[in-house]
Short mmCIF file of C-alpha atoms in Angstrom, two decimals:
data_model
loop_
_atom_site.label_atom_id
_atom_site.label_comp_id
_atom_site.label_asym_id
_atom_site.label_seq_id
_atom_site.Cartn_x
_atom_site.Cartn_y
_atom_site.Cartn_z
CA MET A 1 21.50 74.99 28.25
CA THR A 2 25.19 75.14 28.87
CA TYR A 3 27.95 72.86 30.04
CA HIS A 4 27.94 72.24 33.79
CA GLY A 5 31.13 70.46 34.74
CA GLU A 6 31.91 67.40 32.63
CA GLU A 7 28.82 65.26 33.10
CA THR A 8 25.66 67.33 32.85
CA LEU A 9 24.02 70.27 31.13
CA SER A 10 22.23 72.85 33.19
CA LYS A 11 20.15 75.98 32.59
CA GLY A 12 22.79 78.33 33.99
CA ARG A 13 25.26 80.24 31.83
CA GLY A 14 28.26 79.00 33.78
CA GLY A 15 31.04 81.06 35.27
CA ALA A 16 34.16 82.56 33.84
CA GLY A 17 36.23 80.10 31.89
CA SER A 18 33.38 77.62 31.38
CA PRO A 19 33.33 75.71 28.06
CA PRO A 20 31.34 77.25 25.17
CA ARG A 21 27.66 76.53 24.83
CA LEU A 22 26.97 73.25 23.11
CA PHE A 23 23.96 74.43 21.18
CA ASP A 24 25.84 77.46 19.93
CA GLU A 25 28.51 75.07 18.63
CA ILE A 26 25.90 72.89 16.91
CA ARG A 27 24.18 75.93 15.37
CA ALA A 28 27.47 77.33 14.12
CA ARG A 29 28.49 74.03 12.56
CA LEU A 30 25.10 73.68 10.82
CA ARG A 31 25.40 77.18 9.34
CA LEU A 32 28.97 76.58 8.29
CA LYS A 33 27.77 73.62 6.24
CA HIS A 34 24.83 75.65 4.85
CA TYR A 35 22.05 73.54 6.33
CA SER A 36 18.60 75.13 5.93
CA LEU A 37 16.96 76.91 8.84
CA ARG A 38 14.33 74.19 8.98
CA THR A 39 16.98 71.48 9.27
CA GLU A 40 18.76 73.49 11.91
CA GLN A 41 15.58 73.79 13.98
CA ALA A 42 14.78 70.09 13.61
CA TYR A 43 18.28 68.95 14.54
CA LEU A 44 18.42 71.21 17.60
CA TYR A 45 15.01 69.89 18.71
CA TRP A 46 16.10 66.24 18.55
CA ILE A 47 19.47 66.88 20.20
CA ARG A 48 17.78 68.77 23.02
CA ARG A 49 15.22 65.98 23.40
CA PHE A 50 17.96 63.35 23.52
CA ILE A 51 19.84 65.25 26.22
CA LEU A 52 16.72 65.74 28.32
CA ALA A 53 15.76 62.07 27.95
CA ASN A 54 19.15 61.18 29.50
CA GLY A 55 19.02 63.38 32.55
CA LYS A 56 20.82 66.34 30.95
CA ARG A 57 24.08 64.36 30.79
CA HIS A 58 26.57 65.62 28.30
CA PRO A 59 26.36 63.63 25.01
CA ARG A 60 30.10 62.98 25.14
CA THR A 61 29.50 60.72 28.17
CA LEU A 62 26.79 58.72 26.35
CA ASN A 63 27.66 55.78 24.14
CA GLY A 64 26.08 54.18 21.11
CA ALA A 65 23.90 51.89 23.21
CA VAL A 66 22.21 54.95 24.75
CA VAL A 67 21.62 56.40 21.31
CA GLU A 68 20.17 53.08 20.14
CA ALA A 69 17.82 52.96 23.15
CA PHE A 70 16.60 56.49 22.51
CA LEU A 71 15.88 55.83 18.87
CA SER A 72 14.18 52.50 19.67
CA ARG A 73 11.91 54.19 22.18
CA LEU A 74 10.77 56.58 19.48
CA ALA A 75 9.48 53.62 17.51
CA THR A 76 8.19 51.35 20.27
CA ARG A 77 6.82 53.85 22.84
CA ASP A 78 6.20 57.04 20.90
CA LYS A 79 5.10 55.30 17.67
CA VAL A 80 6.76 57.88 15.44
CA ALA A 81 6.86 57.54 11.68
CA ALA A 82 9.92 56.09 9.98
CA SER A 83 10.84 59.47 8.50
CA THR A 84 10.72 61.05 11.98
CA GLN A 85 12.99 58.39 13.43
CA ASN A 86 15.41 58.86 10.53
CA GLN A 87 15.48 62.59 11.15
CA ALA A 88 16.31 62.04 14.83
CA LEU A 89 19.07 59.63 13.81
CA SER A 90 20.52 62.14 11.35
CA ALA A 91 20.53 64.84 14.02
CA LEU A 92 22.40 62.64 16.54
CA LEU A 93 24.88 61.50 13.92
CA PHE A 94 25.57 65.12 13.09
CA LEU A 95 26.07 65.92 16.74
CA TYR A 96 28.59 63.13 17.34
CA ARG A 97 30.47 63.25 14.03
CA GLU A 98 30.52 66.94 13.17
CA VAL A 99 30.41 68.63 16.59
CA LEU A 100 31.91 66.20 19.11
CA ALA A 101 34.22 64.46 16.56
CA MET A 102 33.19 61.08 17.90
CA ASP A 103 32.34 58.00 15.83
CA LEU A 104 29.36 56.07 17.01
CA PRO A 105 29.46 52.27 16.50
CA TRP A 106 27.26 50.77 13.83
CA MET A 107 23.83 50.74 15.43
CA GLU A 108 22.34 47.47 14.27
CA ASN A 109 20.03 46.90 17.27
CA ILE A 110 17.71 49.89 16.67
CA VAL A 111 14.06 48.94 16.54
CA ARG A 112 13.06 50.54 13.28
CA ALA A 113 9.76 52.36 12.88
CA LYS A 114 7.67 50.70 10.18
CA ARG A 115 7.26 52.64 6.95
CA PRO A 116 3.63 52.20 5.88
CA GLN A 117 2.92 51.45 2.25
CA ARG A 118 0.22 53.92 1.30
CA VAL A 119 -0.98 55.16 -2.06
CA PRO A 120 -1.23 58.95 -2.40
CA VAL A 121 -4.52 60.79 -2.19
CA VAL A 122 -5.42 62.05 -5.66
CA LEU A 123 -8.26 64.29 -6.78
CA SER A 124 -10.17 63.83 -10.00
CA ARG A 125 -10.15 66.66 -12.51
CA GLY A 126 -13.65 67.58 -11.39
CA GLU A 127 -12.62 67.66 -7.74
CA VAL A 128 -9.59 69.88 -8.59
CA ALA A 129 -11.93 72.28 -10.40
CA ARG A 130 -14.34 72.39 -7.41
CA LEU A 131 -11.40 73.00 -5.03
CA MET A 132 -10.02 75.84 -7.17
CA GLN A 133 -13.42 77.50 -7.33
CA ARG A 134 -13.28 77.91 -3.52
CA LEU A 135 -9.86 79.61 -3.66
CA SER A 136 -9.12 83.16 -4.73
CA GLY A 137 -6.29 85.62 -5.21
CA ARG A 138 -2.82 84.67 -4.05
CA GLU A 139 -3.93 81.31 -2.57
CA TRP A 140 -5.60 80.34 -5.86
CA LEU A 141 -2.47 81.21 -7.78
CA MET A 142 -0.19 79.18 -5.51
CA ALA A 143 -2.51 76.17 -5.52
CA SER A 144 -2.75 76.40 -9.32
CA LEU A 145 1.07 76.27 -9.51
CA LEU A 146 1.13 73.12 -7.38
CA TYR A 147 -1.37 71.43 -9.65
CA GLY A 148 -0.30 72.97 -12.97
CA SER A 149 3.45 72.64 -12.54
CA GLY A 150 3.86 69.84 -9.99
CA LEU A 151 5.67 72.00 -7.45
CA ARG A 152 6.10 71.04 -3.83
CA LEU A 153 4.64 73.56 -1.39
CA MET A 154 8.00 74.98 -0.25
CA GLU A 155 9.32 75.04 -3.83
CA CYS A 156 6.41 77.27 -4.71
CA LEU A 157 6.90 79.59 -1.74
CA ARG A 158 10.66 79.88 -2.40
CA LEU A 159 10.26 80.93 -6.03
CA ARG A 160 12.11 84.15 -6.88
CA VAL A 161 10.93 86.60 -9.52
CA LYS A 162 13.75 85.51 -11.84
CA ASP A 163 12.69 81.82 -11.69
CA VAL A 164 9.64 82.36 -13.94
CA ASP A 165 10.49 82.55 -17.62
CA PHE A 166 7.43 83.83 -19.50
CA GLU A 167 9.14 83.59 -22.90
CA ARG A 168 10.05 79.93 -22.59
CA HIS A 169 6.93 79.08 -20.55
CA GLU A 170 8.93 77.35 -17.88
CA ILE A 171 9.68 77.57 -14.15
CA THR A 172 13.08 76.85 -12.65
CA VAL A 173 13.07 75.21 -9.25
CA ARG A 174 16.23 76.11 -7.39
CA ASP A 175 17.71 73.90 -4.67
CA GLY A 176 14.77 71.54 -4.56
CA LYS A 177 14.62 68.35 -2.57
CA GLY A 178 18.04 66.78 -2.47
CA GLY A 179 19.66 70.11 -3.40
CA LYS A 180 18.80 69.68 -7.09
CA ASP A 181 17.63 72.26 -9.64
CA ARG A 182 15.08 71.36 -12.26
CA ARG A 183 12.71 72.88 -14.79
CA THR A 184 9.01 72.36 -15.14
CA MET A 185 6.30 73.85 -17.31
CA LEU A 186 4.56 77.21 -16.78
CA PRO A 187 0.88 76.69 -17.61
CA SER A 188 -0.32 79.24 -20.18
CA ALA A 189 -3.39 79.87 -18.04
CA LEU A 190 -1.13 81.22 -15.26
CA SER A 191 1.02 83.61 -17.36
CA GLU A 192 -1.15 86.69 -16.83
CA PRO A 193 -1.88 86.03 -13.12
CA LEU A 194 1.85 85.56 -12.53
CA ARG A 195 2.68 88.76 -14.41
CA ARG A 196 0.26 90.63 -12.11
CA GLN A 197 1.86 88.92 -9.08
CA ARG A 198 5.27 90.06 -10.26
CA GLU A 199 4.00 93.61 -10.58
CA ASP A 200 2.63 93.45 -7.01
CA VAL A 201 6.07 92.31 -5.85
CA ARG A 202 7.71 95.19 -7.74
CA VAL A 203 5.49 97.75 -5.97
CA LEU A 204 6.06 96.18 -2.55
CA HIS A 205 9.81 95.98 -3.13
CA ALA A 206 9.92 99.65 -4.17
CA ARG A 207 8.19 100.52 -0.88
CA ASP A 208 10.69 98.44 1.14
CA LEU A 209 13.60 100.18 -0.60
CA ALA A 210 12.08 103.61 0.16
CA ASP A 211 11.85 102.58 3.81
CA GLY A 212 15.51 101.66 3.94
CA PHE A 213 15.05 97.88 3.57
CA GLY A 214 14.53 95.71 0.48
CA ALA A 215 17.38 93.23 0.89
CA VAL A 216 16.27 89.62 0.67
CA TRP A 217 18.07 86.56 2.07
CA LEU A 218 20.43 84.97 -0.44
CA PRO A 219 21.67 81.40 -0.23
CA HIS A 220 25.19 80.44 0.80
CA ALA A 221 27.95 82.80 -0.47
CA LEU A 222 25.85 84.61 -3.10
CA ALA A 223 25.50 87.62 -0.81
CA ARG A 224 29.29 88.01 -0.82
CA LYS A 225 29.74 87.17 -4.47
CA TYR A 226 26.99 89.53 -5.62
CA PRO A 227 26.77 92.24 -2.91
CA ASN A 228 24.02 94.20 -4.73
CA ALA A 229 21.85 91.22 -5.72
CA ALA A 230 19.89 91.12 -2.47
CA ARG A 231 18.22 94.44 -3.30
CA GLU A 232 17.43 93.57 -6.94
CA LEU A 233 13.89 92.82 -7.97
CA ALA A 234 14.94 89.56 -9.66
CA TRP A 235 15.92 87.99 -6.34
CA GLN A 236 12.79 88.93 -4.41
CA TYR A 237 10.38 86.18 -3.47
CA LEU A 238 7.45 85.82 -5.84
CA PHE A 239 5.09 85.25 -2.88
CA PRO A 240 6.44 87.57 -0.15
CA ALA A 241 5.18 87.76 3.42
CA ALA A 242 2.83 90.59 4.35
CA ARG A 243 5.31 91.91 6.93
CA ARG A 244 9.03 92.10 7.32
CA SER A 245 10.62 89.91 10.01
CA VAL A 246 13.92 89.49 11.80
CA ASP A 247 16.09 86.74 10.37
CA PRO A 248 17.16 84.48 13.30
CA ARG A 249 20.42 83.64 11.53
CA ASP A 250 21.91 87.16 11.52
CA GLY A 251 19.32 89.48 13.13
CA ALA A 252 18.66 91.43 9.90
CA GLU A 253 15.15 92.67 9.17
CA ARG A 254 14.01 91.34 5.83
CA ARG A 255 10.88 90.34 3.95
CA HIS A 256 10.75 86.57 3.79
CA HIS A 257 8.45 84.41 1.71
CA LEU A 258 4.93 83.68 2.78
CA ASP A 259 4.41 81.18 5.59
CA GLU A 260 3.37 77.72 4.37
CA LYS A 261 0.49 77.60 6.86
CA VAL A 262 -1.32 80.30 4.86
CA LEU A 263 -1.85 77.95 1.89
CA GLN A 264 -2.32 74.86 4.05
CA ARG A 265 -5.25 76.49 5.89
CA ALA A 266 -6.71 77.88 2.68
CA VAL A 267 -6.66 74.50 0.92
CA ARG A 268 -8.20 72.69 3.87
CA ALA A 269 -10.96 75.26 4.11
CA ALA A 270 -11.58 75.09 0.34
CA ALA A 271 -11.78 71.30 0.43
CA GLN A 272 -14.38 71.40 3.18
CA ALA A 273 -16.37 74.05 1.32
CA ALA A 274 -16.24 71.93 -1.84
CA GLY A 275 -17.50 68.87 0.06
CA LEU A 276 -14.49 66.73 -0.76
CA ALA A 277 -14.56 63.57 1.35
CA LYS A 278 -10.80 63.12 1.15
CA PRO A 279 -7.90 64.35 3.29
CA VAL A 280 -6.74 67.20 1.02
CA SER A 281 -3.52 69.19 1.52
CA PRO A 282 -1.41 71.26 -0.87
CA HIS A 283 0.68 68.17 -1.60
CA THR A 284 -2.45 66.44 -2.88
CA LEU A 285 -2.32 68.81 -5.85
CA ARG A 286 1.18 67.63 -6.73
CA HIS A 287 -0.04 64.01 -6.52
CA SER A 288 -2.92 64.92 -8.84
CA PHE A 289 -0.58 66.63 -11.29
CA ALA A 290 1.48 63.46 -11.69
CA THR A 291 -1.48 61.12 -11.90
CA HIS A 292 -3.31 63.20 -14.46
CA LEU A 293 -0.24 63.44 -16.66
CA LEU A 294 0.16 59.63 -16.61
CA GLU A 295 -3.55 59.22 -17.40
CA ALA A 296 -3.07 61.53 -20.37
CA GLY A 297 -0.44 59.13 -21.74
CA TYR A 298 2.78 60.99 -20.90
CA ASP A 299 5.89 58.89 -20.44
CA ILE A 300 6.72 58.08 -16.80
CA ARG A 301 10.33 59.28 -17.28
CA THR A 302 9.05 62.67 -18.38
CA VAL A 303 6.82 62.87 -15.30
CA GLN A 304 9.75 61.81 -13.15
CA GLU A 305 11.86 64.73 -14.45
CA LEU A 306 9.05 67.23 -13.94
CA LEU A 307 8.55 66.06 -10.36
CA GLY A 308 12.25 66.01 -9.59
CA HIS A 309 12.23 62.38 -8.36
CA LYS A 310 15.70 60.83 -8.02
CA ASP A 311 14.44 57.36 -8.93
CA VAL A 312 11.61 56.35 -11.25
CA THR A 313 10.36 53.86 -8.63
CA THR A 314 9.16 56.86 -6.63
CA THR A 315 7.14 58.01 -9.60
CA GLN A 316 5.72 54.55 -10.22
CA ILE A 317 3.50 54.84 -7.15
CA TYR A 318 1.20 57.03 -9.23
CA THR A 319 0.54 54.10 -11.61
CA HIS A 320 -1.39 52.49 -8.74
CA VAL A 321 -3.92 55.31 -8.57
CA LEU A 322 -4.67 55.85 -12.27
CA ASN A 323 -8.32 56.25 -13.13
CA ARG A 324 -8.60 52.67 -14.48
CA GLY A 325 -9.58 50.75 -11.36
CA ALA A 326 -7.15 48.69 -9.26
CA HIS A 327 -4.10 47.87 -11.44
CA GLY A 328 -6.09 48.72 -14.56
CA VAL A 329 -8.18 45.55 -14.22
CA ARG A 330 -11.84 45.64 -15.36
CA SER A 331 -14.26 44.29 -12.79
CA PRO A 332 -16.16 41.14 -13.93
CA LEU A 333 -19.36 42.83 -12.71
CA ASP A 334 -18.85 45.57 -15.30
CA ALA A 335 -18.15 42.94 -17.96
CA ALA A 336 -21.35 41.05 -17.26
#
């Protein structure tokens, strides 16, 4: 889509002297501010959807009331989750403030999507064992890290070789949720499997180097600050993809980390094979990690730090699913 006159956006590329492409401007601004590729894709999706919903009119001609109406429809007609509506709002605020340099009025009339209060799905220790028995190889190792170290799925996939410290038995999570780094434990049971995984990465990396590749994506300005780091083993992903791919940000062919769908599919299949009558995803293993630590008597502040929660109230939700019945109350039927 490109500018077409002052009022609308059309599919054509425009003639000589036409204004630059809006989406190129948005993408450039997002990359200048070092937004992740996932955020870039999400923001572009919502901005495109907003423009299409308003007859391809240029956003500069649309006021705050139109933005309010669009966001309200997401809640009332499309029934999106609160987090989805917030993501759409963030995308439009970025468009107006950072790209168009326009301040939207305070949008107090938005119909907010309701945020449901749900307790997390947690597996018992026996259920975790049954699930792990149905996994093997790389998928078993990644699932074990989610349960044994409390990692989020993408935190696991984005681990670099250098982030695993076998001497100190700890894992460093870089640029986690909220842009924070943290440390969590490395389970002793995973030391040898991770050493073997690191050796597999070394062999694969040597092959990429021999083929004239081997450079991995580095965040922000590290590629300029350390020009040789991208080809070093320490910076390679611990769980690399099977094939190299073209980076959409700069067109370079690199080996990225494994796609998250690989583990998501494997965990779902393992849960079905294990006969677990619960909706199980990789994130369920992180929930189980937190709950089982609290059941074992560990302090909630310690668990909060291991999980990387900003506020302890987020961690407190796991106190509602401890293996002691609802709120730890003993049923009178059991006391009879």
